[in-house]
Tab-separated table of C-alpha atoms in Angstrom:
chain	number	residue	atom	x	y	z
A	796	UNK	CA	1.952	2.648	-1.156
A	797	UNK	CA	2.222	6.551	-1.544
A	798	UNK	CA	0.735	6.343	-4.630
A	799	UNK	CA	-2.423	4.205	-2.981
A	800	UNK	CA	-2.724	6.538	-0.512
A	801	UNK	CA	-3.201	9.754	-2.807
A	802	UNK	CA	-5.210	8.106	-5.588
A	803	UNK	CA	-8.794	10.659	-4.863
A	804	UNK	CA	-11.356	8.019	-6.594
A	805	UNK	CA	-9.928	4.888	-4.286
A	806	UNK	CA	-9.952	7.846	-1.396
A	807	UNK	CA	-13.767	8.229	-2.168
A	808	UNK	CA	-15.011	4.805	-2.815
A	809	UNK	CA	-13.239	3.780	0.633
A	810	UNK	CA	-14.930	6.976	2.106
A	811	UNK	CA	-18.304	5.838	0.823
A	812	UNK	CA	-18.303	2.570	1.191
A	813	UNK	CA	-18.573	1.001	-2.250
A	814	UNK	CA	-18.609	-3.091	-3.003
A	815	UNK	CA	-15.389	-2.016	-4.896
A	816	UNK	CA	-13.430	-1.395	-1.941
A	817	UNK	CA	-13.941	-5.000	-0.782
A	818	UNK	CA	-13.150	-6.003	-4.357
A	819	UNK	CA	-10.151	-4.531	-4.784
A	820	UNK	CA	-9.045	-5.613	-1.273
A	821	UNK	CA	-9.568	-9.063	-2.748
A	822	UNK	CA	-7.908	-8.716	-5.516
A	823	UNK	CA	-4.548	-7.338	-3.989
A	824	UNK	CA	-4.851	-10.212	-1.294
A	825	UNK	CA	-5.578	-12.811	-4.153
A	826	UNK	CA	-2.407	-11.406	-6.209
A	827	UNK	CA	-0.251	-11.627	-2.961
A	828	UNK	CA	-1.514	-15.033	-1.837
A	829	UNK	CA	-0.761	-16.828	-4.909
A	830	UNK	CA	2.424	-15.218	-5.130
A	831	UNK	CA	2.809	-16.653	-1.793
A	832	UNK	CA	1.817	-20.223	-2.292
A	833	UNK	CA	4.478	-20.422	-4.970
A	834	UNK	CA	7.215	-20.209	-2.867
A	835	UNK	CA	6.111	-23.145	-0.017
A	836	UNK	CA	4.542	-26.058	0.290
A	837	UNK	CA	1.145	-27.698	-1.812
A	838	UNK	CA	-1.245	-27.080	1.121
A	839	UNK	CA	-0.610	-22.820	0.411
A	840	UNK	CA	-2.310	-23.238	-2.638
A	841	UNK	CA	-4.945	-22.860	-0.057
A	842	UNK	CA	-5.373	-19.804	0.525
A	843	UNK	CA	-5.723	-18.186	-2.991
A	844	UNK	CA	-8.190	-21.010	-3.599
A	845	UNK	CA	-10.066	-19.700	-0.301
A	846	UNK	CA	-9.713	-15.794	-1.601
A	847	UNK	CA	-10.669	-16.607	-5.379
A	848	UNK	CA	-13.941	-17.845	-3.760
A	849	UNK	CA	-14.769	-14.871	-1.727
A	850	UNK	CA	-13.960	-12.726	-4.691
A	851	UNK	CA	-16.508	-14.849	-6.796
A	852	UNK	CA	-18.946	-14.531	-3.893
A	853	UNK	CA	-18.299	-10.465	-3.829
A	854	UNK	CA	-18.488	-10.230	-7.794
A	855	UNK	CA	-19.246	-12.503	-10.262
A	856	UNK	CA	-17.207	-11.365	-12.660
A	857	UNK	CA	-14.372	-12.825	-11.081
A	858	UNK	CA	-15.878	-16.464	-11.897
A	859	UNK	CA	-13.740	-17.245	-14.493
A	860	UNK	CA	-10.400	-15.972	-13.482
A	861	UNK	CA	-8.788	-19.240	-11.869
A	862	UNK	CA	-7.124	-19.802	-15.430
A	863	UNK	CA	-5.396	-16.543	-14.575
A	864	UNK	CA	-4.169	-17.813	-10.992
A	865	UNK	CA	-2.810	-21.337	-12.227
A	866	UNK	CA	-0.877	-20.011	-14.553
A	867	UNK	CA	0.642	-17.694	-12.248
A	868	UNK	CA	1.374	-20.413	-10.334
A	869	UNK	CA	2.314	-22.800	-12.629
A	870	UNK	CA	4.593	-20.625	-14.626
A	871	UNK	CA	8.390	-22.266	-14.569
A	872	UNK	CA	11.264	-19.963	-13.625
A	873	UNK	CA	14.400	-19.509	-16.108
A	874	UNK	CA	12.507	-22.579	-17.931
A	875	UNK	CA	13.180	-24.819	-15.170
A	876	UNK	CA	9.926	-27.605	-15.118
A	877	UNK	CA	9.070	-26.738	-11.606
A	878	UNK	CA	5.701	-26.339	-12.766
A	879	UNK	CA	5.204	-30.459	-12.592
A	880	UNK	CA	5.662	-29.765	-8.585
A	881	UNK	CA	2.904	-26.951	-8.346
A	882	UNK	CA	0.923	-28.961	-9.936
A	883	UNK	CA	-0.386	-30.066	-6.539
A	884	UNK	CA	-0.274	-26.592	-5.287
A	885	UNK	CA	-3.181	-25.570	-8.571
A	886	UNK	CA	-5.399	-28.776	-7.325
A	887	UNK	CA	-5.134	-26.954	-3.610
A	888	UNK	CA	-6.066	-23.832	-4.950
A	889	UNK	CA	-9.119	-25.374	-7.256
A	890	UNK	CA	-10.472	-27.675	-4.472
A	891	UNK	CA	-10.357	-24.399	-2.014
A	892	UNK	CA	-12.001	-22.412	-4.580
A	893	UNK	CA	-15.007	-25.075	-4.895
A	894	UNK	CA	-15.422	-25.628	-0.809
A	895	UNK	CA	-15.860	-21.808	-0.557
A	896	UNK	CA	-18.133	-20.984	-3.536
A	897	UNK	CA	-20.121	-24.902	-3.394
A	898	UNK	CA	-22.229	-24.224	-0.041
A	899	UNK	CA	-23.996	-20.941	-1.275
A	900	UNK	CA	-24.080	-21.774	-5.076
A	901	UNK	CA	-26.128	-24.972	-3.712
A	902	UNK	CA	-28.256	-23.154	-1.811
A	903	UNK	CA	-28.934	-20.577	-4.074
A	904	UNK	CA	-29.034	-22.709	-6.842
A	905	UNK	CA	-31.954	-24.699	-4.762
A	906	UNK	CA	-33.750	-22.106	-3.794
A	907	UNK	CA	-34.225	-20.669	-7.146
A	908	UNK	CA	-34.485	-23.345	-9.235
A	909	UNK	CA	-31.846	-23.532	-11.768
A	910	UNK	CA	-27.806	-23.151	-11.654
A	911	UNK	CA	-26.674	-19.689	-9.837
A	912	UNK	CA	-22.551	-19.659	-9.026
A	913	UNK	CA	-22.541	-16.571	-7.287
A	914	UNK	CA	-25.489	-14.378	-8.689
A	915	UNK	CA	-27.275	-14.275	-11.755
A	916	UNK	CA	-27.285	-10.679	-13.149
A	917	UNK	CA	-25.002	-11.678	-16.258
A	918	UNK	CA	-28.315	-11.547	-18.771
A	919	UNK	CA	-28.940	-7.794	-17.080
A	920	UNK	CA	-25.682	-6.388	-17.918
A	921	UNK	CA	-25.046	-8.017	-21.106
A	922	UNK	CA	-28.447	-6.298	-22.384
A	923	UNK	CA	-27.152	-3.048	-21.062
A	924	UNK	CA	-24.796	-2.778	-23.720
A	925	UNK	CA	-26.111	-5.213	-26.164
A	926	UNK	CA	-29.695	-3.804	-27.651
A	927	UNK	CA	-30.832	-1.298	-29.674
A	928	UNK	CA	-29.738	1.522	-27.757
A	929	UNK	CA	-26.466	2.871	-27.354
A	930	UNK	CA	-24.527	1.188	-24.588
A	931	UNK	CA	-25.849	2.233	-21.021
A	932	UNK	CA	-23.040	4.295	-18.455
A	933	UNK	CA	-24.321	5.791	-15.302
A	934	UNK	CA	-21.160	8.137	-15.009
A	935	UNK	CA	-21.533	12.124	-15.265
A	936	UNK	CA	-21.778	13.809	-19.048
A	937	UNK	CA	-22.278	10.807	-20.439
A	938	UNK	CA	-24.865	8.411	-18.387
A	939	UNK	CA	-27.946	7.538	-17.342
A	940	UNK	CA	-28.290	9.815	-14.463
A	941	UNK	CA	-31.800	9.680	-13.492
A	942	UNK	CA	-34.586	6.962	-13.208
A	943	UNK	CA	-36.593	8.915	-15.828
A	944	UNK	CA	-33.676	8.870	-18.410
A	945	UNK	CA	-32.416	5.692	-17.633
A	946	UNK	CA	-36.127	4.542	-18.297
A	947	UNK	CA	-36.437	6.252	-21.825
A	948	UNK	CA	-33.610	4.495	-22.633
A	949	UNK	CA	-34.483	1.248	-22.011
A	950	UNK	CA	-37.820	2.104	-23.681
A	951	UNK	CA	-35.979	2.331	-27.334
A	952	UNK	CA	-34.428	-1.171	-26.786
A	953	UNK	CA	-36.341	-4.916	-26.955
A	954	UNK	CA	-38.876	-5.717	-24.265
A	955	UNK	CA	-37.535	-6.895	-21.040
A	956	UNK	CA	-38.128	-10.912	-20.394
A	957	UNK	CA	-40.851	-11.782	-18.399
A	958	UNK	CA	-40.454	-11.838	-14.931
A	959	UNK	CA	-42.071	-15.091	-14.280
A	960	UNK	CA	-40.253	-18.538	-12.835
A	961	UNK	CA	-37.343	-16.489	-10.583
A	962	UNK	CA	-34.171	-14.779	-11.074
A	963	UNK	CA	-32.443	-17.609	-12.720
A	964	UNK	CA	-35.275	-18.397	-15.615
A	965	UNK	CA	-35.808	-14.685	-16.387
A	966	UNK	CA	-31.573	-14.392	-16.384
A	967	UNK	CA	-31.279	-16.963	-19.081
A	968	UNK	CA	-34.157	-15.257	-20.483
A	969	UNK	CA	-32.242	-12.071	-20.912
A	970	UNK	CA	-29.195	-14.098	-21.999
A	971	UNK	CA	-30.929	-15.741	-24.843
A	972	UNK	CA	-32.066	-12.078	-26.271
A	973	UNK	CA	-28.690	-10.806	-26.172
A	974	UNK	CA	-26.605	-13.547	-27.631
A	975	UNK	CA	-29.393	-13.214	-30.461
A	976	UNK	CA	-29.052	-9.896	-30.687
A	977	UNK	CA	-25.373	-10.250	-31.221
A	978	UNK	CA	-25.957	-12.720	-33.544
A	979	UNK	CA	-28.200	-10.069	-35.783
A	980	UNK	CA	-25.705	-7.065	-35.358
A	981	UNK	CA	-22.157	-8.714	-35.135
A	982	UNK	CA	-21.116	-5.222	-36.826
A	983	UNK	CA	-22.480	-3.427	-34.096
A	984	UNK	CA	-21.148	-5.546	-31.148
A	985	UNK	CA	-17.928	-5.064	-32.863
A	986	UNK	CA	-18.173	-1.563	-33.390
A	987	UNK	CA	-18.752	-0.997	-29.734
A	988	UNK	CA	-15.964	-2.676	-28.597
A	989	UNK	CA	-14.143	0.975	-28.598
A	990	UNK	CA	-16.970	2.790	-26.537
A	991	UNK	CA	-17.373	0.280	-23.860
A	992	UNK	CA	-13.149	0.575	-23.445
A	993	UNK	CA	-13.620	4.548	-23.903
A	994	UNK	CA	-16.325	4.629	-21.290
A	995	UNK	CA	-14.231	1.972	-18.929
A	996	UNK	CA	-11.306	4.637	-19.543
A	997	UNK	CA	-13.197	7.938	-19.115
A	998	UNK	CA	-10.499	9.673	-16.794
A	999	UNK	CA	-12.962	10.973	-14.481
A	1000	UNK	CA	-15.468	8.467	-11.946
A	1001	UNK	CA	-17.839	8.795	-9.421
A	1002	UNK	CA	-16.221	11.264	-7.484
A	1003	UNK	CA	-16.798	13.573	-10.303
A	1004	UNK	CA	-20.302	13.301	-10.313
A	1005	UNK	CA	-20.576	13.598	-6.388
A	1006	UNK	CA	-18.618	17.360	-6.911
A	1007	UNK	CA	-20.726	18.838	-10.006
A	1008	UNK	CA	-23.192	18.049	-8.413
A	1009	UNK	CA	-22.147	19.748	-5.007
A	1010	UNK	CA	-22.656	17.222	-2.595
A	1011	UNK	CA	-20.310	18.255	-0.082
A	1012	UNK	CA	-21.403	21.733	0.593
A	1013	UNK	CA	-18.395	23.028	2.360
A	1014	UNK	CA	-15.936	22.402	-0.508
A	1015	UNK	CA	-15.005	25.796	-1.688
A	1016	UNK	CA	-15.703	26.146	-6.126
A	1017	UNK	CA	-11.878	26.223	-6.387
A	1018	UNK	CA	-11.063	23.110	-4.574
A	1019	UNK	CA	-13.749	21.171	-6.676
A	1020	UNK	CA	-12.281	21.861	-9.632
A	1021	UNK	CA	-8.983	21.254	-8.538
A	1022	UNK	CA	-10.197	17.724	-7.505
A	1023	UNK	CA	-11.696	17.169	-10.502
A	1024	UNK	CA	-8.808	18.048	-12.643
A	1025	UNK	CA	-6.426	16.426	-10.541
A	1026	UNK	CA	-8.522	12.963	-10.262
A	1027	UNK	CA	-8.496	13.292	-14.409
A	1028	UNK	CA	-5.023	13.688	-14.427
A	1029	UNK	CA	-4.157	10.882	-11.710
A	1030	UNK	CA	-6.344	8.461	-13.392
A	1031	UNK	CA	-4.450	9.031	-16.791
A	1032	UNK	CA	-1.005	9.140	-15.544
A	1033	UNK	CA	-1.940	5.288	-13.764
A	1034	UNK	CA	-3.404	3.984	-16.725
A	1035	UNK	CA	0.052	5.638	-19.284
A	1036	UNK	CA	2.246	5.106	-17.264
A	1037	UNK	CA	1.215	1.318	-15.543
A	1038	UNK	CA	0.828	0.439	-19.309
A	1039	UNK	CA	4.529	2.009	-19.907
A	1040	UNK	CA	5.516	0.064	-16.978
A	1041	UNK	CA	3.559	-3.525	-17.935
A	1042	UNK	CA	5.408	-3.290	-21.973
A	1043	UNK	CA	8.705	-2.686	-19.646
A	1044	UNK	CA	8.897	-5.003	-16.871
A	1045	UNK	CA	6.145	-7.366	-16.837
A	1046	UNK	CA	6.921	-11.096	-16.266
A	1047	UNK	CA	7.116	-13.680	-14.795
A	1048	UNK	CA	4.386	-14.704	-12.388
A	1049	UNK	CA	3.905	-11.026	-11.033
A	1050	UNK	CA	3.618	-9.626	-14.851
A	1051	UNK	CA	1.713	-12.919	-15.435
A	1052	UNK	CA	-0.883	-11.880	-12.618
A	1053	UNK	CA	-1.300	-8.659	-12.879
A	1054	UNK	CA	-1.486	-8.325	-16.680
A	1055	UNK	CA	-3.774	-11.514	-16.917
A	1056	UNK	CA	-6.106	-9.750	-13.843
A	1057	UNK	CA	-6.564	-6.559	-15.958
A	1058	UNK	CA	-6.834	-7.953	-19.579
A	1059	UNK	CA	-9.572	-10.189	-18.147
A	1060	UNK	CA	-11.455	-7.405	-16.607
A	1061	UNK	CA	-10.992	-5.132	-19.728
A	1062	UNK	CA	-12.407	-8.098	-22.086
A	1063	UNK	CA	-15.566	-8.886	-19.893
A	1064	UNK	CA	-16.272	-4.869	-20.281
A	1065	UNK	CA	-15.262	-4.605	-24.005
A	1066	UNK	CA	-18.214	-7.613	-24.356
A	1067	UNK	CA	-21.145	-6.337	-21.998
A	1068	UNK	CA	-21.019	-2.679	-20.846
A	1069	UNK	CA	-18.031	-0.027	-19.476
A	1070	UNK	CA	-18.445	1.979	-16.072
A	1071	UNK	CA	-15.629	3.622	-14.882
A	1072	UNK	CA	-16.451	1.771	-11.472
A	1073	UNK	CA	-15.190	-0.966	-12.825
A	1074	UNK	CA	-11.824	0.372	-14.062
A	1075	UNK	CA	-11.097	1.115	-10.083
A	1076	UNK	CA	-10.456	-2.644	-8.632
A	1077	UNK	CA	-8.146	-2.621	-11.641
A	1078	UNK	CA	-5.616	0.437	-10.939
A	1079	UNK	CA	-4.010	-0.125	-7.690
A	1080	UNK	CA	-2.596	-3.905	-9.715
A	1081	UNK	CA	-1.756	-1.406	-12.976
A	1082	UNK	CA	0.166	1.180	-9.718
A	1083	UNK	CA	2.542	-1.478	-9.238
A	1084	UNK	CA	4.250	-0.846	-13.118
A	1085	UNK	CA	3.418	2.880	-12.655
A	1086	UNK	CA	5.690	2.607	-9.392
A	1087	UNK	CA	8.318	0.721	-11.392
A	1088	UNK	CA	8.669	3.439	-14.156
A	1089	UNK	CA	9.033	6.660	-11.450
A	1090	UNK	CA	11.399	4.480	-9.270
A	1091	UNK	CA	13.662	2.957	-12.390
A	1092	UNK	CA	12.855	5.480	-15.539
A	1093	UNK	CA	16.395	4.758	-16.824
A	1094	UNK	CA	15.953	0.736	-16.438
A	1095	UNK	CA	12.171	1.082	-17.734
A	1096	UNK	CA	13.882	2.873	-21.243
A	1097	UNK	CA	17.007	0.063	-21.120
A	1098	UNK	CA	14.299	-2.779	-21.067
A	1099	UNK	CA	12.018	-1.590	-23.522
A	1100	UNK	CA	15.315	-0.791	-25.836
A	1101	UNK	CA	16.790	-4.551	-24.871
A	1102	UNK	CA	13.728	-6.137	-25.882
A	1103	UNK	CA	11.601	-4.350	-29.403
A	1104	UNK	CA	8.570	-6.347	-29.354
A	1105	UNK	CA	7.294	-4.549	-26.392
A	1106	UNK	CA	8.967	-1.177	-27.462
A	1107	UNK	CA	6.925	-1.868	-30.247
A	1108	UNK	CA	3.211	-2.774	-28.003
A	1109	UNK	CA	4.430	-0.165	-25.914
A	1110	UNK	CA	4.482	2.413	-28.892
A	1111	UNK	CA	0.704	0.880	-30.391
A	1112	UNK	CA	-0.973	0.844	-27.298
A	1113	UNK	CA	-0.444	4.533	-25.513
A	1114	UNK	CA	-1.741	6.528	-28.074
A	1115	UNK	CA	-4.664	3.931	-28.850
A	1116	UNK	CA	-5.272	4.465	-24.685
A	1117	UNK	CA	-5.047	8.174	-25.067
A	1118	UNK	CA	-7.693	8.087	-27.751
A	1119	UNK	CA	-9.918	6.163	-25.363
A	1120	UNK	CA	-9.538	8.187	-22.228
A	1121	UNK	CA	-10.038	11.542	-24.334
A	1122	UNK	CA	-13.189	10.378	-25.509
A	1123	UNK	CA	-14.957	11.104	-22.282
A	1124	UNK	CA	-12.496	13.029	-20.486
A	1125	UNK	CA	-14.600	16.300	-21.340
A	1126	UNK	CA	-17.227	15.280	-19.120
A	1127	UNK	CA	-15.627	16.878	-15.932
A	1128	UNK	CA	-16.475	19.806	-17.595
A	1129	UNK	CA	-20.062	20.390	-18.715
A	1130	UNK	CA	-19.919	22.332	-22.141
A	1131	UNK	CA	-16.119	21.307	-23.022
A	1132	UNK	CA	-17.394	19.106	-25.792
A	1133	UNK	CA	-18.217	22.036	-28.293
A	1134	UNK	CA	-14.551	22.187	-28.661
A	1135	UNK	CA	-13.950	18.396	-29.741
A	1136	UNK	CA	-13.769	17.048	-33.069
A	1137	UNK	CA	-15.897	14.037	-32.311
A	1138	UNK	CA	-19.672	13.809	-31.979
């Protein structure tokens, strides 16, 4: 909880209002409820069902992360088969999830003439990081900042689809184009795999493009930078240290949950485009394993020693993570890249 409270870019996205303060709310509520439902009768399996569908409502993304949920709650205990009696909790869950997202999916779907879940944007931000340009970021020292330059980019990529015959026709549209795209440049998609992580994992966020560019005019020089540095620095120790924490004590349903939340996430970006916006609804569930290595160090070290696959993953995936985060972690500081080794 203290470690919620303190994190600056949650402190600023609540402040402003952001759609990812909802999300995240969600997603710790989803987490806890179908943590919950394991422990009672079929009819809890309610509840996540019910909060899955709001999430889907809030953000599409989250469409496809039921598989996540069941086998959170499906997952046996000491390899007991108590799975066979949640089975009836999972159909609670899945018949919740449909009688919250069903009434506005038909409506929508009606009203615009073809099949919409929850929106139908995925064609928009697959081409944002699937064209000819370089994949698209709207974060500071790196992004699209400005109508004008986010317009000159688009301009060096394929023509937009048509607009004609509604949202959902012009979606599929854009859908179409990419997957063809992909299909022409499979290098390339690969190849970008690492910058859509890198700019997922730039350290900094939002926040740091509110301060350079002095939108709060009272904040004195010194404090700005000391936010900005210390948001940089908060940002990396939750993403080292949850990961430390995840190789460590992950399992079970909880590890199950919150590992399966954030690996989904982190794919969808790795395949379409990376904002650190989207990294936020992700880092109070990665807190959690941060929290268990400063409570437990000495445990955190005995588990990873008891058990050397995940000293091993453990090992592979921090300095892979550092790589990615000091990719764009000069941004906070306009010039800093001169120094770097990297283009």
């Amino acid at each position: 909880v203290a470690l919620l409270a303190v994190h600056p870019t949650l402190v600023f996205f609540a402040g402003t209002q952001w759609a990812e303060t909802v999300y995240v709310t969600l997603l710790g509520l989803l987490a806890w409820s179908t943590l919950w439902a394991r422990e009672g009768g079929p009819l809890r399996g309610l509840l996540p069902g019910f909060l899955l569908g709001l999430t889907v409502l809030v953000r599409g993304v989250a469409t496809y992360l039921a598989p996540v949920l069941l086998v959170a709650l499906l997952l046996p205990r000491a390899g007991s088969t108590a799975w066979r009696a949640r089975s009836r909790h999972a159909a609670a869950l899945l018949v919740a999830l449909v009688l919250t997202v069903a009434p506005y999916s038909v409506v929508a779907s009606v009203r615009w003439g073809g099949l919409v879940i929850s929106d139908a944007t995925l064609g928009h931000v697959m081409a944002l990081g699937n064209d000819d340009f370089e994949p698209v970021t709207f974060d500071y020292g790196n992004g699209q900042l400005t109508g004008r330059v986010y317009g000159a980019t688009l301009m060096r990529g394929r023509a937009d689809c048509p607009r004609r015959g509604g949202p959902v026709a012009h979606d599929r549209c854009e859908v179409q184009r990419s997957l063809r795209w992909i299909g022409r440049h499979p290098g390339t998609f690969l190849a970008r795999v690492p910058e859509r992580l890198a700019q997922l994992l730039n350290p900094h966020s939002f926040l740091t493009r509110q301060l350079r560019w002095h939108a709060w005019h009272g904040i004195p020089w010194a404090l700005e930078e000391l936010l900005v540095a210390f948001q940089a620095c908060f940002t990396a120790l939750v993403v080292l240290g949850g990961t430390l924490g995840a190789w460590a004590r992950a399992r079970g349903p909880v590890g199950a949950l919150t590992v399966g939340i954030v690996g989904y996430h982190v794919a969808v970006v790795a395949a379409l485009y990376g904002l650190t916006r989207f990294r936020l609804p992700l880092e109070p569930l990665w807190i959690v394993w941060l929290a268990a290595v400063l409570a437990a160090p000495r445990d955190t070290v005995a588990s990873l020693r008891a058990a050397p696959g995940r000293l091993v993953g453990a090992a592979l995936s921090l300095p892979i993570l550092l790589l990615l985060m000091a990719r764009y972690a000069w941004t906070g500081w306009p010039g800093l890249d001169v120094l770097l080794p990297w283009p």
